Amino acid sequence: MAKYRLKCIECGLTYDDDRVLCSCNGLLDVSYLNPPSDLRSRWVGRRISVWRYFELLPVKSMSNIVSLGEGGTILYRCGRIGEYFGLRELYVKNEGGNPTGSFKDRGMTVGVSKAVEHGASAVICASTGNTSASLAAYAARAGLKCFVILPHGKVALGKLSQAVIYGANIISIKGSFDEALKVVRGMAEDHRLYILNSINPFRLEGQKTTAYEIYDQLGSIPDVVVVPVGNAGNISAIFKGFMELKQYRLTESIPRMVGVQAEGASPIVNAFREGLRHIEPIENPETVATAIRIGNPVNWRRALNAIYSSNGYAVSVSDMEILEAQKLLARLEGIFVEPASAASIAGLRKLLEEKVIDRDEHIVCIATGHGLKDPDVVTRNMNSTIVVESKDASEVVKKLLK
Ligand code: AN7
């Protein structure tokens, strides 16, 4: 690991010792002071995964790593869905291939390793579902107590069952994710509780490896990367990854970063449309994509910076467009993602209409979570079972082919 420093994105104060938040309560960025100059030759011998990039991750010793084998997810070239949208080079990075089925594992392997380094005995998060599933698994792996605070009735079944089976202590609050996060931030003032929401700078360090992997898998930098946005940590982390590749002279360009939000939960898109440098939180966010049902994203400042400074864009999509894209990706490519992930695919049509992308560009959509996370949304919205009374084969065939 290279030595690093933490710097507050609000007041600019720097720290050489580890902490989660600045004394002003601002979020902290990690920057490396002396990364080795032979990064590429160190990486080539290791398989593609989060820890391939150990030199640019803030964990002090490899022996501190808490891992379930995260990262190294497949970057699919999607010719059929590309053709459907009229795009020549469309790729989907399937983060559902991670150990607990979402990109959150990239951040948790680093974040929980840091919790162990700090000697924490309990970890805590608020979550729309995937963060809690991931934290619960990594806490179990590390032997740490885990508390997750969830918005009551708004977490998809697959995610909830993961938190239960991994042994997390589950607290359900009658409120939104944004309210749950506020509670958790208050609770984390007790230093026995180590917070692993995306206010934690070390988690974002793990998530930036998505950018490194895309570069390694494509052998080049794509023109555009499309990311579903909720609390806005992931788009910020991926942008940081690309910026570091450029900073360390591994690449020359960065992609345009495009954020996609659900119409009922789109504070970042609203700010972008108005050309603003700040967001207006949304009081009662609502969308079928419960993972991104977030009205007051904590990483809004970083996300707007990623979008503006990469010459990127932001669009919102309706619930119907999300469900349609989820079905398309499954039926044209055999890739089953949860609704929040399908938002990045749903956004493509608008990006073409608004002439943000053109058909010859290399586009990468991030599919953030596995479809089995939220089975209800599929069975609720698609009635495709044919019920047959008869057990006679020829009767069944007759019914099918009628
Ligand atoms: C599948 O689990 O916020 O913009 O608490 O689960 O980094 O928040 C989940 C977010 C996209 C948005 N896709 O990422 C949580 C949580 C899926 C997600 C997002 C989430 P961010």
GROMACS .gro file of C-alpha atoms and ligand atoms in nm:
model
  423
    1MET     CA    1   0.000   0.000   0.000
    2ALA     CA    2   0.111   0.353  -0.074
    3LYS     CA    3   0.096   0.610   0.206
    4TYR     CA    4  -0.218   0.819   0.189
    5ARG     CA    5  -0.368   1.134   0.328
    6LEU     CA    6  -0.731   1.223   0.397
    7LYS     CA    7  -0.861   1.559   0.280
    8CYS     CA    8  -1.198   1.715   0.360
    9ILE     CA    9  -1.404   1.797   0.049
   10GLU     CA   10  -1.580   2.078   0.240
   11CYS     CA   11  -1.311   2.268   0.433
   12GLY     CA   12  -0.989   2.128   0.284
   13LEU     CA   13  -0.838   2.018   0.618
   14THR     CA   14  -0.599   1.722   0.580
   15TYR     CA   15  -0.527   1.429   0.812
   16ASP     CA   16  -0.241   1.180   0.816
   17ASP     CA   17  -0.421   0.951   1.061
   18ASP     CA   18  -0.737   0.751   0.987
   19ARG     CA   19  -1.081   0.885   1.060
   20VAL     CA   20  -1.420   0.858   0.892
   21LEU     CA   21  -1.532   1.223   0.888
   22CYS     CA   22  -1.363   1.563   0.911
   23SER     CA   23  -1.395   1.756   1.238
   24CYS     CA   24  -1.632   1.986   1.041
   25ASN     CA   25  -1.842   1.676   0.960
   26GLY     CA   26  -1.742   1.697   0.591
   27LEU     CA   27  -1.661   1.391   0.380
   28LEU     CA   28  -1.299   1.288   0.333
   29ASP     CA   29  -1.112   1.194   0.016
   30VAL     CA   30  -0.819   0.952   0.014
   31SER     CA   31  -0.513   1.055  -0.189
   32TYR     CA   32  -0.193   0.852  -0.221
   33LEU     CA   33   0.140   1.021  -0.155
   34ASN     CA   34   0.397   0.791  -0.310
   35PRO     CA   35   0.241   0.520  -0.528
   36PRO     CA   36   0.503   0.292  -0.687
   37SER     CA   37   0.591   0.384  -1.045
   38ASP     CA   38   0.561   0.023  -1.166
   39LEU     CA   39   0.192  -0.024  -1.086
   40ARG     CA   40   0.112  -0.198  -1.413
   41SER     CA   41   0.383  -0.461  -1.383
   42ARG     CA   42   0.276  -0.536  -1.025
   43TRP     CA   43  -0.085  -0.582  -1.134
   44VAL     CA   44  -0.044  -0.799  -1.443
   45GLY     CA   45   0.046  -1.114  -1.250
   46ARG     CA   46  -0.269  -1.101  -1.035
   47ARG     CA   47  -0.619  -1.203  -1.140
   48ILE     CA   48  -0.872  -0.927  -1.200
   49SER     CA   49  -1.038  -0.848  -0.866
   50VAL     CA   50  -1.053  -0.566  -0.613
   51TRP     CA   51  -0.725  -0.669  -0.451
   52ARG     CA   52  -0.530  -0.680  -0.776
   53TYR     CA   53  -0.498  -0.305  -0.714
   54PHE     CA   54  -0.365  -0.336  -0.358
   55GLU     CA   55  -0.109  -0.056  -0.408
   56LEU     CA   56  -0.391   0.196  -0.459
   57LEU     CA   57  -0.606   0.075  -0.170
   58PRO     CA   58  -0.577   0.210   0.187
   59VAL     CA   59  -0.524  -0.118   0.377
   60LYS     CA   60  -0.191  -0.140   0.557
   61SER     CA   61  -0.114  -0.509   0.522
   62MET     CA   62  -0.248  -0.787   0.302
   63SER     CA   63  -0.295  -0.994   0.618
   64ASN     CA   64  -0.566  -0.748   0.732
   65ILE     CA   65  -0.785  -0.814   0.430
   66VAL     CA   66  -1.137  -0.949   0.488
   67SER     CA   67  -1.240  -1.098   0.156
   68LEU     CA   68  -1.509  -1.314  -0.001
   69GLY     CA   69  -1.360  -1.293  -0.351
   70GLU     CA   70  -1.510  -0.964  -0.472
   71GLY     CA   71  -1.465  -0.788  -0.805
   72GLY     CA   72  -1.348  -0.950  -1.126
   73THR     CA   73  -1.705  -0.927  -1.256
   74ILE     CA   74  -1.775  -0.995  -1.622
   75LEU     CA   75  -1.788  -0.711  -1.874
   76TYR     CA   76  -2.034  -0.844  -2.131
   77ARG     CA   77  -2.034  -0.719  -2.485
   78CYS     CA   78  -2.405  -0.685  -2.556
   79GLY     CA   79  -2.459  -0.701  -2.932
   80ARG     CA   80  -2.830  -0.778  -2.928
   81ILE     CA   81  -2.938  -0.508  -2.688
   82GLY     CA   82  -2.685  -0.277  -2.853
   83GLU     CA   83  -2.858  -0.334  -3.185
   84TYR     CA   84  -3.195  -0.273  -3.021
   85PHE     CA   85  -3.080   0.073  -2.912
   86GLY     CA   86  -2.879   0.131  -3.230
   87LEU     CA   87  -2.540   0.124  -3.054
   88ARG     CA   88  -2.237  -0.049  -3.202
   89GLU     CA   89  -2.028  -0.106  -2.888
   90LEU     CA   90  -2.239  -0.158  -2.579
   91TYR     CA   91  -2.098  -0.333  -2.272
   92VAL     CA   92  -2.261  -0.423  -1.943
   93LYS     CA   93  -2.048  -0.474  -1.632
   94ASN     CA   94  -2.244  -0.722  -1.426
   95GLU     CA   95  -2.184  -0.637  -1.063
   96GLY     CA   96  -2.447  -0.894  -0.967
   97GLY     CA   97  -2.158  -1.141  -1.000
   98ASN     CA   98  -2.011  -1.024  -0.668
   99PRO     CA   99  -2.025  -1.253  -0.359
  100THR     CA  100  -2.347  -1.102  -0.216
  101GLY     CA  101  -2.482  -1.002  -0.557
  102SER     CA  102  -2.403  -0.630  -0.576
  103PHE     CA  103  -2.120  -0.379  -0.624
  104LYS     CA  104  -2.134  -0.300  -0.253
  105ASP     CA  105  -1.895  -0.591  -0.188
  106ARG     CA  106  -1.610  -0.394  -0.349
  107GLY     CA  107  -1.649  -0.127  -0.085
  108MET     CA  108  -1.718  -0.360   0.204
  109THR     CA  109  -1.406  -0.573   0.157
  110VAL     CA  110  -1.201  -0.255   0.204
  111GLY     CA  111  -1.429  -0.092   0.463
  112VAL     CA  112  -1.455  -0.399   0.686
  113SER     CA  113  -1.079  -0.459   0.654
  114LYS     CA  114  -1.033  -0.103   0.787
  115ALA     CA  115  -1.283  -0.171   1.068
  116VAL     CA  116  -1.066  -0.469   1.169
  117GLU     CA  117  -0.749  -0.257   1.144
  118HIS     CA  118  -0.907  -0.003   1.378
  119GLY     CA  119  -0.997  -0.275   1.627
  120ALA     CA  120  -1.373  -0.211   1.592
  121SER     CA  121  -1.602  -0.469   1.747
  122ALA     CA  122  -1.926  -0.359   1.580
  123VAL     CA  123  -2.015  -0.219   1.239
  124ILE     CA  124  -2.328  -0.030   1.143
  125CYS     CA  125  -2.508   0.106   0.835
  126ALA     CA  126  -2.838   0.238   0.706
  127SER     CA  127  -2.946   0.075   0.385
  128THR     CA  128  -3.203   0.040   0.109
  129GLY     CA  129  -3.095  -0.328   0.113
  130ASN     CA  130  -2.774  -0.412  -0.069
  131THR     CA  131  -2.540  -0.228   0.168
  132SER     CA  132  -2.690  -0.418   0.461
  133ALA     CA  133  -2.665  -0.755   0.283
  134SER     CA  134  -2.302  -0.689   0.199
  135LEU     CA  135  -2.203  -0.549   0.538
  136ALA     CA  136  -2.374  -0.841   0.714
  137ALA     CA  137  -2.171  -1.091   0.509
  138TYR     CA  138  -1.834  -0.920   0.557
  139ALA     CA  139  -1.901  -0.866   0.928
  140ALA     CA  140  -1.973  -1.239   0.960
  141ARG     CA  141  -1.650  -1.317   0.773
  142ALA     CA  142  -1.456  -1.091   1.010
  143GLY     CA  143  -1.635  -1.200   1.330
  144LEU     CA  144  -1.777  -0.853   1.399
  145LYS     CA  145  -2.116  -0.761   1.541
  146CYS     CA  146  -2.335  -0.597   1.277
  147PHE     CA  147  -2.630  -0.356   1.305
  148VAL     CA  148  -2.832  -0.252   1.002
  149ILE     CA  149  -3.102   0.015   1.000
  150LEU     CA  150  -3.361  -0.030   0.724
  151PRO     CA  151  -3.662   0.169   0.598
  152HIS     CA  152  -3.960  -0.041   0.709
  153GLY     CA  153  -4.138  -0.231   0.431
  154LYS     CA  154  -3.914  -0.091   0.157
  155VAL     CA  155  -3.634  -0.347   0.135
  156ALA     CA  156  -3.650  -0.616  -0.135
  157LEU     CA  157  -3.699  -0.970  -0.006
  158GLY     CA  158  -3.369  -1.116  -0.132
  159LYS     CA  159  -3.167  -0.846   0.043
  160LEU     CA  160  -3.357  -0.876   0.368
  161SER     CA  161  -3.312  -1.253   0.375
  162GLN     CA  162  -2.937  -1.204   0.325
  163ALA     CA  163  -2.912  -0.968   0.624
  164VAL     CA  164  -3.107  -1.222   0.832
  165ILE     CA  165  -2.906  -1.531   0.739
  166TYR     CA  166  -2.568  -1.358   0.784
  167GLY     CA  167  -2.677  -1.279   1.140
  168ALA     CA  168  -2.707  -0.900   1.134
  169ASN     CA  169  -2.911  -0.726   1.404
  170ILE     CA  170  -3.188  -0.566   1.199
  171ILE     CA  171  -3.359  -0.246   1.307
  172SER     CA  172  -3.652  -0.136   1.095
  173ILE     CA  173  -3.750   0.231   1.117
  174LYS     CA  174  -4.080   0.375   1.004
  175GLY     CA  175  -3.927   0.624   0.766
  176SER     CA  176  -3.719   0.669   0.453
  177PHE     CA  177  -3.360   0.564   0.387
  178ASP     CA  178  -3.256   0.929   0.429
  179GLU     CA  179  -3.407   0.930   0.780
  180ALA     CA  180  -3.242   0.594   0.859
  181LEU     CA  181  -2.903   0.734   0.756
  182LYS     CA  182  -2.953   1.034   0.982
  183VAL     CA  183  -3.018   0.799   1.274
  184VAL     CA  184  -2.707   0.593   1.191
  185ARG     CA  185  -2.486   0.902   1.166
  186GLY     CA  186  -2.602   0.998   1.513
  187MET     CA  187  -2.544   0.648   1.649
  188ALA     CA  188  -2.191   0.640   1.501
  189GLU     CA  189  -2.090   0.928   1.727
  190ASP     CA  190  -2.049   0.644   1.976
  191HIS     CA  191  -1.705   0.527   1.866
  192ARG     CA  192  -1.780   0.164   1.944
  193LEU     CA  193  -1.997   0.164   1.630
  194TYR     CA  194  -1.795   0.184   1.306
  195ILE     CA  195  -2.008   0.332   1.024
  196LEU     CA  196  -1.994   0.176   0.679
  197ASN     CA  197  -2.224   0.390   0.472
  198SER     CA  198  -2.070   0.569   0.176
  199ILE     CA  199  -1.973   0.861   0.399
  200ASN     CA  200  -1.687   0.623   0.487
  201PRO     CA  201  -1.398   0.717   0.255
  202PHE     CA  202  -1.246   0.366   0.256
  203ARG     CA  203  -1.557   0.208   0.110
  204LEU     CA  204  -1.540   0.434  -0.194
  205GLU     CA  205  -1.177   0.331  -0.243
  206GLY     CA  206  -1.293  -0.027  -0.294
  207GLN     CA  207  -1.568   0.081  -0.532
  208LYS     CA  208  -1.329   0.279  -0.755
  209THR     CA  209  -1.180  -0.054  -0.869
  210THR     CA  210  -1.477  -0.086  -1.108
  211ALA     CA  211  -1.299   0.178  -1.321
  212TYR     CA  212  -0.965  -0.006  -1.307
  213GLU     CA  213  -1.133  -0.331  -1.410
  214ILE     CA  214  -1.317  -0.172  -1.703
  215TYR     CA  215  -0.986  -0.035  -1.828
  216ASP     CA  216  -0.814  -0.372  -1.786
  217GLN     CA  217  -1.099  -0.566  -1.947
  218LEU     CA  218  -1.149  -0.334  -2.246
  219GLY     CA  219  -0.780  -0.254  -2.287
  220SER     CA  220  -0.887   0.108  -2.333
  221ILE     CA  221  -1.102   0.380  -2.181
  222PRO     CA  222  -1.467   0.377  -2.296
  223ASP     CA  223  -1.628   0.700  -2.418
  224VAL     CA  224  -1.916   0.689  -2.170
  225VAL     CA  225  -1.989   0.508  -1.843
  226VAL     CA  226  -2.355   0.499  -1.731
  227VAL     CA  227  -2.422   0.449  -1.359
  228PRO     CA  228  -2.748   0.423  -1.161
  229VAL     CA  229  -2.741   0.682  -0.883
  230GLY     CA  230  -2.893   0.665  -0.535
  231ASN     CA  231  -2.676   0.790  -0.251
  232ALA     CA  232  -2.427   0.884  -0.526
  233GLY     CA  233  -2.125   0.702  -0.384
  234ASN     CA  234  -2.069   0.469  -0.675
  235ILE     CA  235  -2.057   0.723  -0.957
  236SER     CA  236  -1.819   0.930  -0.743
  237ALA     CA  237  -1.596   0.630  -0.672
  238ILE     CA  238  -1.582   0.515  -1.036
  239PHE     CA  239  -1.496   0.867  -1.148
  240LYS     CA  240  -1.215   0.877  -0.890
  241GLY     CA  241  -1.082   0.548  -1.028
  242PHE     CA  242  -1.063   0.686  -1.382
  243MET     CA  243  -0.905   1.011  -1.258
  244GLU     CA  244  -0.636   0.812  -1.078
  245LEU     CA  245  -0.557   0.606  -1.390
  246LYS     CA  246  -0.497   0.936  -1.565
  247GLN     CA  247  -0.309   1.090  -1.275
  248TYR     CA  248  -0.067   0.795  -1.263
  249ARG     CA  249  -0.026   0.808  -1.641
  250LEU     CA  250  -0.179   0.468  -1.706
  251THR     CA  251  -0.430   0.635  -1.940
  252GLU     CA  252  -0.469   0.966  -2.117
  253SER     CA  253  -0.843   1.025  -2.113
  254ILE     CA  254  -1.141   0.967  -1.886
  255PRO     CA  255  -1.495   0.868  -1.991
  256ARG     CA  256  -1.795   1.098  -1.968
  257MET     CA  257  -1.978   0.997  -1.651
  258VAL     CA  258  -2.356   0.968  -1.685
  259GLY     CA  259  -2.581   0.932  -1.380
  260VAL     CA  260  -2.930   0.782  -1.408
  261GLN     CA  261  -3.195   0.828  -1.139
  262ALA     CA  262  -3.557   0.720  -1.106
  263GLU     CA  263  -3.804   1.001  -1.178
  264GLY     CA  264  -3.944   0.990  -0.825
  265ALA     CA  265  -3.598   1.016  -0.666
  266SER     CA  266  -3.391   1.244  -0.887
  267PRO     CA  267  -3.231   1.532  -0.695
  268ILE     CA  268  -2.901   1.501  -0.885
  269VAL     CA  269  -3.074   1.505  -1.224
  270ASN     CA  270  -3.281   1.808  -1.119
  271ALA     CA  271  -2.965   1.996  -1.020
  272PHE     CA  272  -2.791   1.900  -1.344
  273ARG     CA  273  -3.085   2.015  -1.557
  274GLU     CA  274  -3.072   2.355  -1.390
  275GLY     CA  275  -2.692   2.370  -1.414
  276LEU     CA  276  -2.673   2.400  -1.033
  277ARG     CA  277  -2.377   2.316  -0.809
  278HIS     CA  278  -2.598   2.197  -0.524
  279ILE     CA  279  -2.907   1.977  -0.486
  280GLU     CA  280  -3.252   2.031  -0.341
  281PRO     CA  281  -3.332   1.716  -0.140
  282ILE     CA  282  -3.658   1.536  -0.229
  283GLU     CA  283  -3.886   1.490   0.070
  284ASN     CA  284  -4.072   1.169  -0.018
  285PRO     CA  285  -3.877   0.977  -0.282
  286GLU     CA  286  -4.065   0.694  -0.450
  287THR     CA  287  -3.972   0.436  -0.713
  288VAL     CA  288  -4.010   0.068  -0.792
  289ALA     CA  289  -3.628   0.057  -0.782
  290THR     CA  290  -3.615   0.054  -0.401
  291ALA     CA  291  -3.234   0.040  -0.402
  292ILE     CA  292  -3.223   0.398  -0.530
  293ARG     CA  293  -3.524   0.530  -0.341
  294ILE     CA  294  -3.311   0.811  -0.195
  295GLY     CA  295  -3.401   1.181  -0.181
  296ASN     CA  296  -3.098   1.335  -0.012
  297PRO     CA  297  -2.782   1.164  -0.142
  298VAL     CA  298  -2.484   1.222   0.088
  299ASN     CA  299  -2.235   1.213  -0.199
  300TRP     CA  300  -2.419   1.474  -0.410
  301ARG     CA  301  -2.123   1.713  -0.421
  302ARG     CA  302  -1.884   1.447  -0.552
  303ALA     CA  303  -2.141   1.315  -0.801
  304LEU     CA  304  -2.209   1.660  -0.951
  305ASN     CA  305  -1.835   1.716  -0.974
  306ALA     CA  306  -1.790   1.380  -1.152
  307ILE     CA  307  -2.065   1.467  -1.402
  308TYR     CA  308  -1.962   1.827  -1.468
  309SER     CA  309  -1.588   1.779  -1.482
  310SER     CA  310  -1.604   1.473  -1.711
  311ASN     CA  311  -1.837   1.660  -1.948
  312GLY     CA  312  -2.097   1.402  -1.850
  313TYR     CA  313  -2.473   1.406  -1.811
  314ALA     CA  314  -2.766   1.305  -1.590
  315VAL     CA  315  -3.107   1.168  -1.688
  316SER     CA  316  -3.409   1.032  -1.506
  317VAL     CA  317  -3.623   0.735  -1.610
  318SER     CA  318  -3.976   0.631  -1.516
  319ASP     CA  319  -4.059   0.311  -1.329
  320MET     CA  320  -4.214   0.174  -1.645
  321GLU     CA  321  -3.897   0.243  -1.842
  322ILE     CA  322  -3.693   0.072  -1.570
  323LEU     CA  323  -3.905  -0.244  -1.574
  324GLU     CA  324  -3.904  -0.251  -1.953
  325ALA     CA  325  -3.522  -0.227  -1.959
  326GLN     CA  326  -3.493  -0.501  -1.696
  327LYS     CA  327  -3.698  -0.731  -1.919
  328LEU     CA  328  -3.502  -0.637  -2.231
  329LEU     CA  329  -3.165  -0.712  -2.075
  330ALA     CA  330  -3.288  -1.048  -1.951
  331ARG     CA  331  -3.454  -1.148  -2.278
  332LEU     CA  332  -3.198  -1.016  -2.525
  333GLU     CA  333  -2.879  -1.096  -2.335
  334GLY     CA  334  -2.962  -1.345  -2.060
  335ILE     CA  335  -2.859  -1.101  -1.787
  336PHE     CA  336  -3.100  -1.065  -1.494
  337VAL     CA  337  -3.052  -0.748  -1.293
  338GLU     CA  338  -3.255  -0.575  -1.025
  339PRO     CA  339  -3.462  -0.266  -1.117
  340ALA     CA  340  -3.207  -0.009  -0.994
  341SER     CA  341  -2.945  -0.164  -1.221
  342ALA     CA  342  -3.180  -0.160  -1.518
  343ALA     CA  343  -3.199   0.218  -1.479
  344SER     CA  344  -2.863   0.246  -1.655
  345ILE     CA  345  -3.002   0.054  -1.955
  346ALA     CA  346  -3.327   0.251  -1.948
  347GLY     CA  347  -3.123   0.571  -1.963
  348LEU     CA  348  -2.968   0.476  -2.299
  349ARG     CA  349  -3.276   0.563  -2.503
  350LYS     CA  350  -3.286   0.914  -2.356
  351LEU     CA  351  -2.914   0.963  -2.407
  352LEU     CA  352  -2.957   0.882  -2.775
  353GLU     CA  353  -3.267   1.102  -2.807
  354GLU     CA  354  -3.092   1.392  -2.638
  355LYS     CA  355  -2.784   1.331  -2.856
  356VAL     CA  356  -2.556   1.282  -2.558
  357ILE     CA  357  -2.415   0.962  -2.705
  358ASP     CA  358  -2.385   0.849  -3.064
  359ARG     CA  359  -2.400   0.508  -3.217
  360ASP     CA  360  -2.026   0.462  -3.271
  361GLU     CA  361  -1.920   0.535  -2.916
  362HIS     CA  362  -1.803   0.273  -2.666
  363ILE     CA  363  -2.061   0.269  -2.388
  364VAL     CA  364  -2.037   0.080  -2.058
  365CYS     CA  365  -2.348   0.043  -1.841
  366ILE     CA  366  -2.296  -0.061  -1.480
  367ALA     CA  367  -2.549  -0.327  -1.374
  368THR     CA  368  -2.518  -0.277  -1.000
  369GLY     CA  369  -2.714  -0.570  -0.851
  370HIS     CA  370  -2.848  -0.918  -0.924
  371GLY     CA  371  -3.209  -0.972  -1.034
  372LEU     CA  372  -3.276  -1.235  -0.766
  373LYS     CA  373  -3.241  -0.962  -0.504
  374ASP     CA  374  -3.595  -0.854  -0.582
  375PRO     CA  375  -3.797  -1.147  -0.717
  376ASP     CA  376  -4.132  -0.991  -0.617
  377VAL     CA  377  -4.103  -0.709  -0.864
  378VAL     CA  378  -4.087  -0.960  -1.148
  379THR     CA  379  -4.370  -1.187  -1.041
  380ARG     CA  380  -4.588  -0.888  -0.948
  381ASN     CA  381  -4.545  -0.719  -1.282
  382MET     CA  382  -4.532  -1.006  -1.527
  383ASN     CA  383  -4.799  -1.269  -1.546
  384SER     CA  384  -4.649  -1.530  -1.776
  385THR     CA  385  -4.742  -1.861  -1.617
  386ILE     CA  386  -4.977  -2.082  -1.815
  387VAL     CA  387  -5.195  -2.285  -1.579
  388VAL     CA  388  -5.306  -2.624  -1.714
  389GLU     CA  389  -5.569  -2.840  -1.541
  390SER     CA  390  -5.494  -3.160  -1.733
  391LYS     CA  391  -5.198  -3.393  -1.667
  392ASP     CA  392  -5.232  -3.546  -2.010
  393ALA     CA  393  -4.929  -3.457  -2.228
  394SER     CA  394  -5.124  -3.408  -2.551
  395GLU     CA  395  -5.372  -3.183  -2.370
  396VAL     CA  396  -5.081  -2.973  -2.236
  397VAL     CA  397  -4.926  -2.945  -2.583
  398LYS     CA  398  -5.266  -2.847  -2.726
  399LYS     CA  399  -5.298  -2.570  -2.468
  400LEU     CA  400  -4.942  -2.441  -2.534
  401LEU     CA  401  -4.965  -2.437  -2.911
  402LYS     CA  402  -5.323  -2.321  -2.952
  403AN7     C1  403  -2.843  -0.214  -0.695
  403AN7     O1  404  -2.792  -0.049  -0.022
  403AN7     O2  405  -2.784   0.282  -0.109
  403AN7     O3  406  -2.544   0.586  -0.581
  403AN7     O4  407  -2.822   0.124   0.103
  403AN7     O5  408  -2.822  -0.117  -0.431
  403AN7     O6  409  -2.369   0.449  -0.466
  403AN7     O7  410  -2.592   0.481  -0.363
  403AN7     C2  411  -2.790   0.098  -0.255
  403AN7     C3  412  -2.761   0.163  -0.371
  403AN7     C4  413  -2.749   0.137  -0.739
  403AN7     C5  414  -2.700   0.329  -0.595
  403AN7     N1  415  -2.783   0.010  -0.763
  403AN7     O8  416  -2.564   0.341  -0.563
  403AN7     C6  417  -2.801   0.072  -0.009
  403AN7     C7  418  -2.790   0.161  -0.125
  403AN7     C8  419  -2.807  -0.074  -0.660
  403AN7     C9  420  -2.797  -0.030  -0.529
  403AN7    C10  421  -2.738   0.187  -0.611
  403AN7    C11  422  -2.765   0.105  -0.503
  403AN7     P1  423  -2.513   0.471  -0.490
   0.00000   0.00000   0.00000
